[in-house]
Amino acid sequence: SYADPLSAMMLSSDDYRYMSKRMLEVAGEKCEGRIAFVHEGGYSEIYVPFCGAAVFEELLGLKGNDCIEDPFLNEVKDWGGQELQNHQKEAVDKVVEIHGLPTVKNS
């Protein structure tokens, strides 16, 4: 997450929610909806719960007022340097090409 002092991945709870949504979509398309999630840990005891909650909320199909409000969300969204860099795009494009993956458009 963005508050992880070791990796500083700049991911918000919304990002974890989006990744969960996409993984569920792919599982539905490729393996009859079967999927497993594993929580590795996390190094920000303050922010990890919001990211974990976002994953569970997506798994449960919760939306809007049924979801926990992330009080840090605006802070992480205001951080600079979150745009996809050219070297990152090249790496992603190469993985897509090697594995014949479909391209994903941002929603």
PDB file of C-alpha atoms in Angstrom:
ATOM      1  CA  SER A   1       0.000   0.000   0.000  1.00  0.00           C
ATOM      2  CA  TYR A   2       1.013   3.621  -0.149  1.00  0.00           C
ATOM      3  CA  ALA A   3       1.834   3.606   3.566  1.00  0.00           C
ATOM      4  CA  ASP A   4       4.166   0.583   3.380  1.00  0.00           C
ATOM      5  CA  PRO A   5       7.581   1.886   4.488  1.00  0.00           C
ATOM      6  CA  LEU A   6       9.416  -0.988   2.760  1.00  0.00           C
ATOM      7  CA  SER A   7       7.926  -0.912  -0.723  1.00  0.00           C
ATOM      8  CA  ALA A   8       5.907   2.324  -1.004  1.00  0.00           C
ATOM      9  CA  MET A   9       3.865   0.857  -3.866  1.00  0.00           C
ATOM     10  CA  MET A  10       1.515   3.848  -3.794  1.00  0.00           C
ATOM     11  CA  LEU A  11      -1.551   1.599  -3.919  1.00  0.00           C
ATOM     12  CA  SER A  12      -4.752   2.740  -2.270  1.00  0.00           C
ATOM     13  CA  SER A  13      -7.701   0.757  -1.012  1.00  0.00           C
ATOM     14  CA  ASP A  14      -9.419   1.642  -4.311  1.00  0.00           C
ATOM     15  CA  ASP A  15      -6.523   0.010  -6.176  1.00  0.00           C
ATOM     16  CA  TYR A  16      -6.893  -3.188  -4.138  1.00  0.00           C
ATOM     17  CA  ARG A  17     -10.638  -3.103  -4.792  1.00  0.00           C
ATOM     18  CA  TYR A  18     -10.020  -2.713  -8.550  1.00  0.00           C
ATOM     19  CA  MET A  19      -7.439  -5.532  -8.643  1.00  0.00           C
ATOM     20  CA  SER A  20      -9.853  -7.805  -6.773  1.00  0.00           C
ATOM     21  CA  LYS A  21     -12.646  -6.954  -9.192  1.00  0.00           C
ATOM     22  CA  ARG A  22     -10.469  -7.733 -12.206  1.00  0.00           C
ATOM     23  CA  MET A  23      -9.238 -10.994 -10.674  1.00  0.00           C
ATOM     24  CA  LEU A  24     -12.832 -12.063 -10.034  1.00  0.00           C
ATOM     25  CA  GLU A  25     -13.730 -11.220 -13.655  1.00  0.00           C
ATOM     26  CA  VAL A  26     -10.804 -13.245 -14.991  1.00  0.00           C
ATOM     27  CA  ALA A  27     -11.635 -16.153 -12.656  1.00  0.00           C
ATOM     28  CA  GLY A  28     -15.188 -16.074 -14.002  1.00  0.00           C
ATOM     29  CA  GLU A  29     -13.932 -16.182 -17.578  1.00  0.00           C
ATOM     30  CA  LYS A  30     -11.109 -18.689 -17.168  1.00  0.00           C
ATOM     31  CA  CYS A  31     -11.828 -21.061 -14.276  1.00  0.00           C
ATOM     32  CA  GLU A  32     -15.554 -21.143 -13.525  1.00  0.00           C
ATOM     33  CA  GLY A  33     -15.187 -18.409 -10.899  1.00  0.00           C
ATOM     34  CA  ARG A  34     -12.781 -20.352  -8.694  1.00  0.00           C
ATOM     35  CA  ILE A  35     -10.245 -18.136  -7.002  1.00  0.00           C
ATOM     36  CA  ALA A  36      -8.096 -18.026  -3.881  1.00  0.00           C
ATOM     37  CA  PHE A  37      -6.876 -14.921  -2.087  1.00  0.00           C
ATOM     38  CA  VAL A  38      -3.927 -14.977   0.295  1.00  0.00           C
ATOM     39  CA  HIS A  39      -3.009 -12.130   2.607  1.00  0.00           C
ATOM     40  CA  GLU A  40       0.776 -11.945   2.813  1.00  0.00           C
ATOM     41  CA  GLY A  41       0.979  -9.511   5.659  1.00  0.00           C
ATOM     42  CA  GLY A  42       1.607  -5.848   5.299  1.00  0.00           C
ATOM     43  CA  TYR A  43       3.923  -3.379   6.858  1.00  0.00           C
ATOM     44  CA  SER A  44       1.541  -0.568   7.657  1.00  0.00           C
ATOM     45  CA  GLU A  45      -0.614  -1.553  10.574  1.00  0.00           C
ATOM     46  CA  ILE A  46      -2.520   1.692  10.071  1.00  0.00           C
ATOM     47  CA  TYR A  47      -3.398   1.305   6.373  1.00  0.00           C
ATOM     48  CA  VAL A  48      -3.446  -2.438   5.643  1.00  0.00           C
ATOM     49  CA  PRO A  49      -6.903  -2.891   7.229  1.00  0.00           C
ATOM     50  CA  PHE A  50      -8.464  -0.504   4.698  1.00  0.00           C
ATOM     51  CA  CYS A  51      -6.885  -2.373   1.785  1.00  0.00           C
ATOM     52  CA  GLY A  52      -7.968  -5.734   3.189  1.00  0.00           C
ATOM     53  CA  ALA A  53     -11.479  -4.440   3.782  1.00  0.00           C
ATOM     54  CA  ALA A  54     -11.676  -3.244   0.165  1.00  0.00           C
ATOM     55  CA  VAL A  55     -10.804  -6.765  -1.049  1.00  0.00           C
ATOM     56  CA  PHE A  56     -13.470  -8.351   1.151  1.00  0.00           C
ATOM     57  CA  GLU A  57     -16.031  -5.731   0.159  1.00  0.00           C
ATOM     58  CA  GLU A  58     -15.432  -6.561  -3.509  1.00  0.00           C
ATOM     59  CA  LEU A  59     -15.673 -10.295  -2.806  1.00  0.00           C
ATOM     60  CA  LEU A  60     -18.988  -9.692  -1.025  1.00  0.00           C
ATOM     61  CA  GLY A  61     -20.304  -7.351  -3.716  1.00  0.00           C
ATOM     62  CA  LEU A  62     -20.659  -4.443  -1.293  1.00  0.00           C
ATOM     63  CA  LYS A  63     -20.935  -0.929  -2.723  1.00  0.00           C
ATOM     64  CA  GLY A  64     -21.305   2.672  -1.552  1.00  0.00           C
ATOM     65  CA  ASN A  65     -22.500   3.166   2.008  1.00  0.00           C
ATOM     66  CA  ASP A  66     -22.043  -0.544   2.753  1.00  0.00           C
ATOM     67  CA  CYS A  67     -18.269  -0.061   2.502  1.00  0.00           C
ATOM     68  CA  ILE A  68     -15.828   1.191   5.104  1.00  0.00           C
ATOM     69  CA  GLU A  69     -14.720   4.754   4.411  1.00  0.00           C
ATOM     70  CA  ASP A  70     -10.966   5.037   3.802  1.00  0.00           C
ATOM     71  CA  PRO A  71      -9.904   8.234   5.607  1.00  0.00           C
ATOM     72  CA  PHE A  72      -6.522   8.211   3.821  1.00  0.00           C
ATOM     73  CA  LEU A  73      -7.830   7.836   0.257  1.00  0.00           C
ATOM     74  CA  ASN A  74      -7.567  11.491  -0.750  1.00  0.00           C
ATOM     75  CA  GLU A  75      -4.033  11.684   0.615  1.00  0.00           C
ATOM     76  CA  VAL A  76      -2.750   8.807  -1.501  1.00  0.00           C
ATOM     77  CA  LYS A  77      -4.586  10.029  -4.604  1.00  0.00           C
ATOM     78  CA  ASP A  78      -2.859  13.414  -4.236  1.00  0.00           C
ATOM     79  CA  TRP A  79       0.650  11.930  -4.280  1.00  0.00           C
ATOM     80  CA  GLY A  80       2.571  12.685  -7.449  1.00  0.00           C
ATOM     81  CA  GLY A  81       4.494  10.237  -9.604  1.00  0.00           C
ATOM     82  CA  GLN A  82       1.676   7.747  -9.993  1.00  0.00           C
ATOM     83  CA  GLU A  83       1.499   7.943 -13.762  1.00  0.00           C
ATOM     84  CA  LEU A  84       2.683   4.861 -15.623  1.00  0.00           C
ATOM     85  CA  GLN A  85       6.308   5.445 -16.577  1.00  0.00           C
ATOM     86  CA  ASN A  86       7.656   4.423 -19.996  1.00  0.00           C
ATOM     87  CA  HIS A  87       9.916   1.701 -18.579  1.00  0.00           C
ATOM     88  CA  GLN A  88       6.959   0.294 -16.627  1.00  0.00           C
ATOM     89  CA  LYS A  89       4.719   0.291 -19.702  1.00  0.00           C
ATOM     90  CA  GLU A  90       7.409  -1.489 -21.706  1.00  0.00           C
ATOM     91  CA  ALA A  91       7.701  -4.194 -19.037  1.00  0.00           C
ATOM     92  CA  VAL A  92       3.924  -4.687 -18.856  1.00  0.00           C
ATOM     93  CA  ASP A  93       3.604  -4.755 -22.654  1.00  0.00           C
ATOM     94  CA  LYS A  94       6.353  -7.402 -22.858  1.00  0.00           C
ATOM     95  CA  VAL A  95       4.585  -9.639 -20.322  1.00  0.00           C
ATOM     96  CA  VAL A  96       1.307  -9.239 -22.237  1.00  0.00           C
ATOM     97  CA  GLU A  97       3.069 -10.150 -25.483  1.00  0.00           C
ATOM     98  CA  ILE A  98       4.967 -13.156 -24.072  1.00  0.00           C
ATOM     99  CA  HIS A  99       1.899 -14.655 -22.437  1.00  0.00           C
ATOM    100  CA  GLY A 100      -0.644 -13.667 -25.085  1.00  0.00           C
ATOM    101  CA  LEU A 101      -2.720 -11.783 -22.542  1.00  0.00           C
ATOM    102  CA  PRO A 102      -5.628  -9.544 -23.498  1.00  0.00           C
ATOM    103  CA  THR A 103      -5.134  -5.847 -22.981  1.00  0.00           C
ATOM    104  CA  VAL A 104      -7.120  -4.179 -20.237  1.00  0.00           C
ATOM    105  CA  LYS A 105      -8.598  -0.723 -20.520  1.00  0.00           C
ATOM    106  CA  ASN A 106      -8.866   1.365 -17.368  1.00  0.00           C
ATOM    107  CA  SER A 107     -12.384   1.720 -16.067  1.00  0.00           C
TER     108      SER A 107
END
